[in-house]
PDB file of C-alpha atoms in Angstrom:
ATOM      1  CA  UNK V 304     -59.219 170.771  95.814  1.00  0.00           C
ATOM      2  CA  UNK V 305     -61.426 168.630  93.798  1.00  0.00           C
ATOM      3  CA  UNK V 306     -61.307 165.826  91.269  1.00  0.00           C
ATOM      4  CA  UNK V 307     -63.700 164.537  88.634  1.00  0.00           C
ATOM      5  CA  UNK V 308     -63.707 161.402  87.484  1.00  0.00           C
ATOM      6  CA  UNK V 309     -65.164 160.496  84.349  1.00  0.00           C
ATOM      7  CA  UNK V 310     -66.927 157.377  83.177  1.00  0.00           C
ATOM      8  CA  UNK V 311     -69.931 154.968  84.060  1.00  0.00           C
ATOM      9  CA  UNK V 312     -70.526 152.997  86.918  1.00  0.00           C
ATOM     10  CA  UNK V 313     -71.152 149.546  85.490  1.00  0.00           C
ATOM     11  CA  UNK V 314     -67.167 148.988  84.096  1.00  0.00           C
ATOM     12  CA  UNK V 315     -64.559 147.199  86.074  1.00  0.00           C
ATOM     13  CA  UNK V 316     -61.598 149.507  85.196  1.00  0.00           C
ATOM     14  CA  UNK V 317     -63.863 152.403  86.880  1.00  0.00           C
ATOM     15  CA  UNK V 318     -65.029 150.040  89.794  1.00  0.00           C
ATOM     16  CA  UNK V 319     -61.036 149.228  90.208  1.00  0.00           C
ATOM     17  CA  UNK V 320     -60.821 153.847  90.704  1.00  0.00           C
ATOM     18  CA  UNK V 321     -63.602 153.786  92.697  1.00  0.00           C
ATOM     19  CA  UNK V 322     -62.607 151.293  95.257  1.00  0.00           C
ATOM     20  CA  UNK V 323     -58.282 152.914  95.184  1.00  0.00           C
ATOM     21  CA  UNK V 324     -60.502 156.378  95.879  1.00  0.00           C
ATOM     22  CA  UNK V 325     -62.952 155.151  99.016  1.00  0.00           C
ATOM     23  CA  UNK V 326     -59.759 153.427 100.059  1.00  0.00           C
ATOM     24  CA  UNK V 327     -57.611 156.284  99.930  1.00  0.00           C
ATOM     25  CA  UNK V 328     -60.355 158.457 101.451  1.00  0.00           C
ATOM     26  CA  UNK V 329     -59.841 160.845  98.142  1.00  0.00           C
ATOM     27  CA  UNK V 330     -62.950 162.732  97.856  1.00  0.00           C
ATOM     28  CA  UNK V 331     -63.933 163.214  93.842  1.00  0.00           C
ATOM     29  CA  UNK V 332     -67.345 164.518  91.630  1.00  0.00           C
ATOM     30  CA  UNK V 333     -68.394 161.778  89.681  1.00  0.00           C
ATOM     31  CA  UNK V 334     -68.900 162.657  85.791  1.00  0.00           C
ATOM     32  CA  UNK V 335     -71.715 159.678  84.188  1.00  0.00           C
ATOM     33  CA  UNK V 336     -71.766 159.319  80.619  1.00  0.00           C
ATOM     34  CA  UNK V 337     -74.621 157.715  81.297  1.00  0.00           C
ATOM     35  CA  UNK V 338     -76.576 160.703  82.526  1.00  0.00           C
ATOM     36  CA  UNK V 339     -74.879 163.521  81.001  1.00  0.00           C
ATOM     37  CA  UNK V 340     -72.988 164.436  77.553  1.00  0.00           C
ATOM     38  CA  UNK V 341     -69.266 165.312  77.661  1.00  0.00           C
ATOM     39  CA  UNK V 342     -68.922 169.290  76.296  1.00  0.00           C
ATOM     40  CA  UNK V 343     -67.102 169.367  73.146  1.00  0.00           C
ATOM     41  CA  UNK V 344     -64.507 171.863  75.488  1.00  0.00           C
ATOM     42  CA  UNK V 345     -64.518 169.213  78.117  1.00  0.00           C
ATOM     43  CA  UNK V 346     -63.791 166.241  75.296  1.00  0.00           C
ATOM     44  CA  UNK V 347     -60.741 168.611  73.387  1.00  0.00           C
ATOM     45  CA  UNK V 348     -59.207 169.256  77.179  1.00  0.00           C
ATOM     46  CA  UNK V 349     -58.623 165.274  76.880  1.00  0.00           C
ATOM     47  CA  UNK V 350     -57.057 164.491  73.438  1.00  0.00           C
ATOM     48  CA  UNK V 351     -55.212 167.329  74.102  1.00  0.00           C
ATOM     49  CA  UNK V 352     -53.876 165.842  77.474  1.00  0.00           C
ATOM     50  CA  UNK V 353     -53.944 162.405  76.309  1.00  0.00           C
ATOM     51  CA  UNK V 354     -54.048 161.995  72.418  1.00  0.00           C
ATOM     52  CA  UNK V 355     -55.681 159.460  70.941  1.00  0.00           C
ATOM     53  CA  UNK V 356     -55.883 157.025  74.078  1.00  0.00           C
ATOM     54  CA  UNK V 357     -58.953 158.777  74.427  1.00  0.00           C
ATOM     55  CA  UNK V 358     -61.100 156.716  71.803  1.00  0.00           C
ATOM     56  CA  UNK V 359     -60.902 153.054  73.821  1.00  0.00           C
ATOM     57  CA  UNK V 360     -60.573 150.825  70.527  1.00  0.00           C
ATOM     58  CA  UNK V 361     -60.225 147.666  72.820  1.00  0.00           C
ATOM     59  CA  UNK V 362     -63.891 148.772  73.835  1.00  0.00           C
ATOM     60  CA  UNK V 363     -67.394 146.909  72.586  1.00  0.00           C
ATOM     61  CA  UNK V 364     -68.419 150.302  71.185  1.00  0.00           C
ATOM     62  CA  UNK V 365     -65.346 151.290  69.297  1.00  0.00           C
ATOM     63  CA  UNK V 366     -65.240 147.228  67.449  1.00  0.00           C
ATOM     64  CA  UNK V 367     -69.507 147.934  66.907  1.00  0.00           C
ATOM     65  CA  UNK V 368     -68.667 150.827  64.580  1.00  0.00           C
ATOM     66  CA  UNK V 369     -68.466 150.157  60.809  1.00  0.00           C
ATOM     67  CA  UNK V 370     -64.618 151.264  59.232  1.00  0.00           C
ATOM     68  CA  UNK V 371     -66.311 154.653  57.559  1.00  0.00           C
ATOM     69  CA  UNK V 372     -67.183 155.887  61.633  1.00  0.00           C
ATOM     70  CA  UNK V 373     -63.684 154.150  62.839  1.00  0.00           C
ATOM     71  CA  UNK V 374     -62.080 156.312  60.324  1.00  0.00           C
ATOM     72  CA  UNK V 375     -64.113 159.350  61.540  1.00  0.00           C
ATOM     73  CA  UNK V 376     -62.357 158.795  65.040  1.00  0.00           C
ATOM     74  CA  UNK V 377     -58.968 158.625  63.524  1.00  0.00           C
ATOM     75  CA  UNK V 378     -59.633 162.295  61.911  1.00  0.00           C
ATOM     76  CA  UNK V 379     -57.337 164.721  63.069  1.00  0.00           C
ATOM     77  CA  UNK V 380     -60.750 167.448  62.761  1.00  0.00           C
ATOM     78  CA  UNK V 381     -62.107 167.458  66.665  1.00  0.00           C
ATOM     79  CA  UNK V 382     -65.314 168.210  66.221  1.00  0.00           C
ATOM     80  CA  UNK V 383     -65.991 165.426  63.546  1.00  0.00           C
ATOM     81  CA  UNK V 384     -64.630 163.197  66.414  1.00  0.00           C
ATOM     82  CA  UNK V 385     -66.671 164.382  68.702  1.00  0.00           C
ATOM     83  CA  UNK V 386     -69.779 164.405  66.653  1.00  0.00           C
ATOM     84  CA  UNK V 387     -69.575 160.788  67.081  1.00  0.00           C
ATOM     85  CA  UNK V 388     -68.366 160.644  70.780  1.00  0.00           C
ATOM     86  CA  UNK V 389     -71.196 162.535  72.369  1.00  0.00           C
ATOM     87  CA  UNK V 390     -73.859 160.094  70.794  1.00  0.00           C
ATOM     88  CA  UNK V 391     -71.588 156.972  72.355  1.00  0.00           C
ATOM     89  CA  UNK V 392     -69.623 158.395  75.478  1.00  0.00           C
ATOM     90  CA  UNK V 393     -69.082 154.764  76.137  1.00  0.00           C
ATOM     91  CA  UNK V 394     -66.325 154.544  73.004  1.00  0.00           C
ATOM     92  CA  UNK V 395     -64.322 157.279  75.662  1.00  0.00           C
ATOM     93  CA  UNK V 396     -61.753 155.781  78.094  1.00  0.00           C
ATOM     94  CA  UNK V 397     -62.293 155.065  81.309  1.00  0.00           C
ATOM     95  CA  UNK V 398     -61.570 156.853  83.881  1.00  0.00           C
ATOM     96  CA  UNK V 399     -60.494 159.512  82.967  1.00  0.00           C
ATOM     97  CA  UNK V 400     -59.753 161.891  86.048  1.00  0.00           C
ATOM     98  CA  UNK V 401     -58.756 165.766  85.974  1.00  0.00           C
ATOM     99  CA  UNK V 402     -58.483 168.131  88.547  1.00  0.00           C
ATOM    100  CA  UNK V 403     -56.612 169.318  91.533  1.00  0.00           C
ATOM    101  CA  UNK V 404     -55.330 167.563  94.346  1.00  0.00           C
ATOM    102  CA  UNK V 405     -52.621 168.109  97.159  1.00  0.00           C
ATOM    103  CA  UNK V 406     -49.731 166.907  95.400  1.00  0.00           C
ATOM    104  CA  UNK V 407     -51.078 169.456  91.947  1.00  0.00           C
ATOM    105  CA  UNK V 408     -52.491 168.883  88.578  1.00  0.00           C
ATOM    106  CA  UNK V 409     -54.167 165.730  88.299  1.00  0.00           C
ATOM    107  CA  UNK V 410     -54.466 164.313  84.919  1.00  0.00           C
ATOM    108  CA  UNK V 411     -55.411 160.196  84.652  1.00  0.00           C
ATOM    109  CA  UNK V 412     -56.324 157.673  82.274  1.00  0.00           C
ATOM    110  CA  UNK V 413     -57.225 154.825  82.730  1.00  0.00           C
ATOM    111  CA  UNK V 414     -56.548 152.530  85.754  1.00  0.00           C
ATOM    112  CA  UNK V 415     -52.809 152.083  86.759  1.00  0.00           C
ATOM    113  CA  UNK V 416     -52.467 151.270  90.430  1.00  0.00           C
ATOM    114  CA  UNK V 417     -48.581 152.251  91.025  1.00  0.00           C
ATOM    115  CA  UNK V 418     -49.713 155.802  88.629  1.00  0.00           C
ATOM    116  CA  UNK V 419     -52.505 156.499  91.449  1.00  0.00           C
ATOM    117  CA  UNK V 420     -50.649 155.828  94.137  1.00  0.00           C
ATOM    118  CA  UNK V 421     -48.073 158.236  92.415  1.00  0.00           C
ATOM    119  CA  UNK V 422     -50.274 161.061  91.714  1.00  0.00           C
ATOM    120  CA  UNK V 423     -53.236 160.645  94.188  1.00  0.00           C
ATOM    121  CA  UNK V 424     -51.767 160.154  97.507  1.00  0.00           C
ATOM    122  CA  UNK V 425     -49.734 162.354  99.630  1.00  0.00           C
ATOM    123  CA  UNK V 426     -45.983 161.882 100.150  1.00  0.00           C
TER     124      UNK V 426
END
């Protein structure tokens, strides 16, 4: 049973997973958009799991972009999206976790401490 969690290193919403994970003893792969690009299958697995919460428009790289790319992100075509995603992982949410684990499916965004507890540790 194995999780991957998806993301960079230097972000406090991932160093907040990180720590609940080592905590938790919950072993995981760890995805870096810093070292590797995000498969267009890989990036269409998570809008269609999570919809648009996927683009992070609270994010430094999502307010960089001029309206014309913004507007790109907000097209409903998925591989104009991700045209512009693979060049800046970092516009992605984070973390975003998939996988298996003992209680099933595992399917996060984000860092929600009660939804972890929830999904991530046994009963």
């Amino acid at each position: 049973m194995t999780i991957t969690v998806y993301g960079i290193k230097n972000c406090n919403t991932m160093k907040k997973a990180f720590d609940f994970l080592g905590e938790h003893k919950i072993s995981y792969e760890f995805f870096d958009y810093k070292k590797s690009v995000l498969s267009q299958a890989d990036f269409e697995r998570f809008v269609e799991l999570f919809g648009d919460k996927v683009i992070n428009k609270q994010g430094t790289t999502y307010r960089k972009f001029d309206d014309e790319t913004k507007a790109m992100l907000a097209s409903d075509d998925l591989s104009v999206v991700y045209q512009i995603v693979k060049s800046n992982q970092s516009v992605l949410k984070r973390p975003i976790i998939t996988g298996e684990h003992h209680n099933g499916a595992v399917a996060l965004i984000g860092f929600d401490e009660s939804l972890y507890q929830e999904t991530l540790t046994l009963k």
